[in-house]
Structure formats: structure tokens, C-alpha cells
mmCIF file of C-alpha atoms in Angstrom:
data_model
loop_
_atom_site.group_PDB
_atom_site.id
_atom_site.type_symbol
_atom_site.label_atom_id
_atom_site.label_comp_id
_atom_site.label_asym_id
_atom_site.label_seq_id
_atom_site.Cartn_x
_atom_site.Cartn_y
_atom_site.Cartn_z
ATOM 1 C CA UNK D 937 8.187 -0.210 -12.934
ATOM 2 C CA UNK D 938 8.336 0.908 -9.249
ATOM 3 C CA UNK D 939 7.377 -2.460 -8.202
ATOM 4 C CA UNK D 940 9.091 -4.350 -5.883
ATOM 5 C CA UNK D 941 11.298 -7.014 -7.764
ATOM 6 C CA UNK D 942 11.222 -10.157 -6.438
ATOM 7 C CA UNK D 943 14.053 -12.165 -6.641
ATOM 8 C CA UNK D 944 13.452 -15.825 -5.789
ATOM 9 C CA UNK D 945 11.447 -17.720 -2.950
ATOM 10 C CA UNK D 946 12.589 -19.984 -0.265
ATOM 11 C CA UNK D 947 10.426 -22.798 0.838
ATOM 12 C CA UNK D 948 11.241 -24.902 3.720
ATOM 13 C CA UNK D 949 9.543 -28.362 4.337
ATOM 14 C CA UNK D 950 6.372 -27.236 7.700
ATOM 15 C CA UNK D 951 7.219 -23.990 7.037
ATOM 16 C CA UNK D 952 5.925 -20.951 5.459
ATOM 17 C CA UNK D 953 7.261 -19.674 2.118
ATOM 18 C CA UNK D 954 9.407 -16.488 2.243
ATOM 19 C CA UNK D 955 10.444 -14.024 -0.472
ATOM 20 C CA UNK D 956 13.595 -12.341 -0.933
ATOM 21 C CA UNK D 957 13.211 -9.224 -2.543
ATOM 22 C CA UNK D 958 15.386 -6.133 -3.503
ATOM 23 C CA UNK D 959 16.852 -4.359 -0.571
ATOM 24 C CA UNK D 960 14.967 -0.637 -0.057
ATOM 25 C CA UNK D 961 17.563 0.616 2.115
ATOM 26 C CA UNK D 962 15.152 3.381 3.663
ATOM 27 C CA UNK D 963 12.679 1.016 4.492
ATOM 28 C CA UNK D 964 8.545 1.880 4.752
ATOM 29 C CA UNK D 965 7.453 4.948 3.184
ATOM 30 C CA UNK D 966 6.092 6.004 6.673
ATOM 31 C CA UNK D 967 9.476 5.473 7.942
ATOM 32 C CA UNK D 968 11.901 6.733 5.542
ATOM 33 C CA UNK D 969 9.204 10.291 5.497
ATOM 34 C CA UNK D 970 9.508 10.124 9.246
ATOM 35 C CA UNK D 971 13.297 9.765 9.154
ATOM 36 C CA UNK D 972 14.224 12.278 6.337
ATOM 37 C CA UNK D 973 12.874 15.820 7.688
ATOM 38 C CA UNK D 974 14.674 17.670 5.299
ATOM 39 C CA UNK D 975 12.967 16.119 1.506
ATOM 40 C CA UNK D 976 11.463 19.206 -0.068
ATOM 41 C CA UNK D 977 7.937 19.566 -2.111
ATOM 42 C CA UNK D 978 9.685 18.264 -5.224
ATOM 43 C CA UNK D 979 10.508 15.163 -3.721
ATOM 44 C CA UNK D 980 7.078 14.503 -1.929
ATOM 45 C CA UNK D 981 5.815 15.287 -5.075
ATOM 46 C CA UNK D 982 7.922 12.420 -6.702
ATOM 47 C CA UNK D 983 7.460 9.843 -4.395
ATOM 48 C CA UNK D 984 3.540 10.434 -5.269
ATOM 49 C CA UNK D 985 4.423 9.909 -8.765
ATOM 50 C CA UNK D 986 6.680 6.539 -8.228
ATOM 51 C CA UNK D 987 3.566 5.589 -6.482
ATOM 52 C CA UNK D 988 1.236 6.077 -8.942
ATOM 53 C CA UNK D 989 3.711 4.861 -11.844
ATOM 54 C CA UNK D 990 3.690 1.164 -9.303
ATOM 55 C CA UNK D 991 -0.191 1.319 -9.584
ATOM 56 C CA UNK D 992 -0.384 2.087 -13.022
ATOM 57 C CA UNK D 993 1.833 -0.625 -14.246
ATOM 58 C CA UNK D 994 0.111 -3.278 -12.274
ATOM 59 C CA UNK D 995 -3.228 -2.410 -13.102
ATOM 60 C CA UNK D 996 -2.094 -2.353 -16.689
ATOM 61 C CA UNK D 997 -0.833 -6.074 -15.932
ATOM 62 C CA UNK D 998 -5.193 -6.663 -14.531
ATOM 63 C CA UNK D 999 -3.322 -6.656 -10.976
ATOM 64 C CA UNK D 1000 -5.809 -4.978 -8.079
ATOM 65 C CA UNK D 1001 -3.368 -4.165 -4.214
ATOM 66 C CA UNK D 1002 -5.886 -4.475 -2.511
ATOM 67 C CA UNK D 1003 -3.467 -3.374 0.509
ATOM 68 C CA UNK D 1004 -2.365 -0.088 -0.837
ATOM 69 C CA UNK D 1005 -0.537 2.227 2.281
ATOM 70 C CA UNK D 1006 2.576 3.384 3.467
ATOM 71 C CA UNK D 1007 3.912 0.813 5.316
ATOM 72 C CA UNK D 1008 3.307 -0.999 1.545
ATOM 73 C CA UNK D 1009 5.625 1.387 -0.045
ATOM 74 C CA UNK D 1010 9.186 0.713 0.278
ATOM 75 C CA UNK D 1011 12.199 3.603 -0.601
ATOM 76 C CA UNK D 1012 15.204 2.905 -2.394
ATOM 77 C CA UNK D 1013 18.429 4.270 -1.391
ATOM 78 C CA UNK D 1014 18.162 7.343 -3.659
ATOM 79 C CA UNK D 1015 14.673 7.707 -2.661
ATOM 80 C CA UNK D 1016 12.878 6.017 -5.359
ATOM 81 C CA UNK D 1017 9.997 4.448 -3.877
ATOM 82 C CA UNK D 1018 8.271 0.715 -5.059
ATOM 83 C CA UNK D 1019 5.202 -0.686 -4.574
ATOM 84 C CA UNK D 1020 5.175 -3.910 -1.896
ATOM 85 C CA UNK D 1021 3.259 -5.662 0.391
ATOM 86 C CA UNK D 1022 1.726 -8.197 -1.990
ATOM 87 C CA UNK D 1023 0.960 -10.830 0.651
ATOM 88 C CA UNK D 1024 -2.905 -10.125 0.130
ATOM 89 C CA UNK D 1025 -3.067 -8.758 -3.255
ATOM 90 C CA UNK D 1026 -4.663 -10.510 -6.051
ATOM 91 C CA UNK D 1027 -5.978 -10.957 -9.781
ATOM 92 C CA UNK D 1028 -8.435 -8.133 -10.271
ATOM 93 C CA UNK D 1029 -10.895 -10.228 -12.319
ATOM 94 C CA UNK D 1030 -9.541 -13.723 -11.655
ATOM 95 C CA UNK D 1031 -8.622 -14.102 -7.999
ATOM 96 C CA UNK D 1032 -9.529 -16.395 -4.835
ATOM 97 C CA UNK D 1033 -9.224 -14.909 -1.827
ATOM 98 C CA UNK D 1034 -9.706 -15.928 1.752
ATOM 99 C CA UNK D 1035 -12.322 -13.561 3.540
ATOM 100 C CA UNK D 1036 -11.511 -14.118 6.680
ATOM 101 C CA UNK D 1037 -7.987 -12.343 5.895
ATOM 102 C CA UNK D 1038 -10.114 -9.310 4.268
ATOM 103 C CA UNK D 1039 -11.754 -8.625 7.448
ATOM 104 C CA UNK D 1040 -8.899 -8.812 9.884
ATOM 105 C CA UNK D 1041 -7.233 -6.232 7.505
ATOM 106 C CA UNK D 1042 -9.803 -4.109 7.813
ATOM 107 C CA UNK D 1043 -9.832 -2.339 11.298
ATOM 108 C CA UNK D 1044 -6.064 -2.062 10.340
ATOM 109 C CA UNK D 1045 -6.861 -0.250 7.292
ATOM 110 C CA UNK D 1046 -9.894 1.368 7.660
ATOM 111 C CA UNK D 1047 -8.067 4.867 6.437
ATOM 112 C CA UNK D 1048 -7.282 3.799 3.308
ATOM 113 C CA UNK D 1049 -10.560 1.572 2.055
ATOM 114 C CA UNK D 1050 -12.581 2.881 -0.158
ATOM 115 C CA UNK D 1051 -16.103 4.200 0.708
ATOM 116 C CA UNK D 1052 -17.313 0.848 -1.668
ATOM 117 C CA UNK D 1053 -14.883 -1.563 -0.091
ATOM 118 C CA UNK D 1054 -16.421 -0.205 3.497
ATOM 119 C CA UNK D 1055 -19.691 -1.009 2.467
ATOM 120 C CA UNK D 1056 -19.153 -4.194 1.229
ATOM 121 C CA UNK D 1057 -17.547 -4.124 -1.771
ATOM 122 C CA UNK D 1058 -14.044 -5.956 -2.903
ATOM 123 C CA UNK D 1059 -11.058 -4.354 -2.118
ATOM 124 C CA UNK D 1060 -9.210 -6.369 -4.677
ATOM 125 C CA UNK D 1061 -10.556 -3.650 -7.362
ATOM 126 C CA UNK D 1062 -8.351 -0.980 -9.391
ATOM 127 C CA UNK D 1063 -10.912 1.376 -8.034
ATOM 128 C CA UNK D 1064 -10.685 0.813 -4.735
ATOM 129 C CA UNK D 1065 -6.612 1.050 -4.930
ATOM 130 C CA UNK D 1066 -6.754 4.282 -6.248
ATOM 131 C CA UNK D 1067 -8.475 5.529 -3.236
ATOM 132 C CA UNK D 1068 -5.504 4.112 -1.239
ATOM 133 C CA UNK D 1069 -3.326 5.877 -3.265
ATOM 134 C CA UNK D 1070 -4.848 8.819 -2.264
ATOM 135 C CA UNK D 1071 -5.054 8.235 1.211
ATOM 136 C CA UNK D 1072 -1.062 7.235 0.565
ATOM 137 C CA UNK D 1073 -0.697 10.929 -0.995
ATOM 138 C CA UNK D 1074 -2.114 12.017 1.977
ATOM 139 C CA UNK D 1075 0.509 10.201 4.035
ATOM 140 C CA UNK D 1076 3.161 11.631 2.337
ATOM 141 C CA UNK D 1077 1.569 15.178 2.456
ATOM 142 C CA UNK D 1078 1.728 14.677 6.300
ATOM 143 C CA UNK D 1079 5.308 13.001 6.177
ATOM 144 C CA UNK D 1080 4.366 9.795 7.848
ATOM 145 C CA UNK D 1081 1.257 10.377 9.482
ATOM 146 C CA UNK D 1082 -2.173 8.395 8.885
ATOM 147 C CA UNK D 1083 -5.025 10.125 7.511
ATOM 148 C CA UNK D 1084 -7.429 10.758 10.791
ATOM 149 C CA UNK D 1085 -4.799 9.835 13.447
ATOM 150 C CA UNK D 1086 -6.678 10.742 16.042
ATOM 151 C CA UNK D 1087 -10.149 9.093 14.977
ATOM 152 C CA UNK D 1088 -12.060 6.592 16.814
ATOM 153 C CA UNK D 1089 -13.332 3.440 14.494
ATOM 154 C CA UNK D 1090 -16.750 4.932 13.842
ATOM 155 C CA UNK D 1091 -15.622 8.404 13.300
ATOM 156 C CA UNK D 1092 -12.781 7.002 10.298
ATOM 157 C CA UNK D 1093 -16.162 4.866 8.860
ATOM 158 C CA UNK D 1094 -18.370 8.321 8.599
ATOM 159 C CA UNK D 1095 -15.000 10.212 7.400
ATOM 160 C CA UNK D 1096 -14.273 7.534 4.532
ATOM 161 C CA UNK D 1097 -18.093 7.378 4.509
#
């Protein structure tokens, strides 16, 4: 489902759990578009689509990102790409989250939050993450590079804004 499988955790006694996942040879999205020079429309074109195929199947699960970006998206060996970085994802209608973990994301992120989430709102919503998947298309579109590289904090907020 273009989801990163997970394949077991390993918890340690005064230490933090890990998860061992699937190997994505190519690594990040951001890396594996700045590595491969040579992938043609067609295949920027399906990356978007593995993309949106990992949103729509966790949304269809009531799943929200809520971290949705490139460095999130992990490519397979044959360039298939799956949906990770669940670390501060949640429940769309269900979940507890720590705030203070929302806000230190957000500087980080400000690209790919929603105009909603930037005023306020939750970024744990299906809504917002389809914004992000935009701002991911747009990623891809520029083979690696952020949306408003060059902007200055205020200057992303009235862009998104």
C-alpha cells in the first residue's frame, strides 16, 4: 500500500524504542531525486502517484501524517516510493498528541503546513496532509528541492498564507 512496512520493534530496558522497517535502498525521496539525474517525467510522475496511493490508503484506515515531506518518503530499490516518518503521526479523530513536539516541527516544516495548520489549526488532519502532498509534488517537480528555498520565515508564512 506504499506504506512503509514495519517489521517488528526493539525495546531496550532506559532506552528508547526503535523500529526496524523494510530496507528502501535509495533512501529519502529528496535524496534518491537528488542522486538519480537521469528519471524521466514518467517516473516523477509515478513517484507522485505511489505518494498519493500511501496517503490514500492511510486515510482510508482514519490515519492523518501529520509530517508529510520528502525526507518522509522513502524509495525502494526499483524506485517505488513508501510513505514513512510516522514518529509524529497520529489517529485523525482519536489521537493524543504532545504540543510541544507540534511546534518544534513547525519552523522545520513551515513549507509543507497547510495555510489552516499555520493558523492554528491541527496538522494531524487528512486535509492538511494533502497540502503536504502537494508541497511533496512540488519537491519532486524540482528533483529534491524545497518549495521556497530561498525564503526567510515570514516570507514562507505569507507564501503558504
Amino acid at each position: 500500500p506504499n506504506v512503509l512496512r514495519l517489521l517488528g520493534v526493539v525495546h531496550a530496558p532506559h532506552a528508547p524504542l526503535h523500529t526496524v522497517t523494510v530496507l528502501c535502498r535509495r533512501g529519502s525521496l529528496v535524496r534518491c531525486l537528488r542522486d538519480a539525474r537521469d528519471l524521466q517525467e514518467p517516473d516523477l510522475l509515478q513517484m507522485m502517484c505511489d505518494v498519493a496511493a500511501g496517503l490514500e490508503y492511510l486515510h482510508g484506515k482514519g490515519i492523518a501524517h501529520g509530517n508529510l515531506q520528502g525526507e518522509n518518503v522513502l524509495v525502494q530499490g526499483d524506485f517505488n516510493c513508501v510513505i514513512g516518518g510516522f514518529m509524529h503521526s497520529g489517529l485523525a479523530a482519536t489521537s493524543e498528541r504532545d504540543d510541544s513536539c507540534q511546534y518544534a516541527l513547525q519552523d522545520r516544516m513551515l513549507a509543507w503546513y497547510a495555510p489552516e495548520v499555520l493558523g492554528g489549526g491541527d496538522p494531524f488532519r487528512r486535509k492538511a496532509d494533502m497540502y503536504s502532498f502537494a508541497m511533496v509534488c512540488v519537491e519532486i517537480l524540482r528533483r529534491g528541492g524545497a518549495p521556497w528555498p530561498r525564503a526567510s520565515r515570514q516570507a514562507m508564512r505569507a507564501n503558504v498564507l
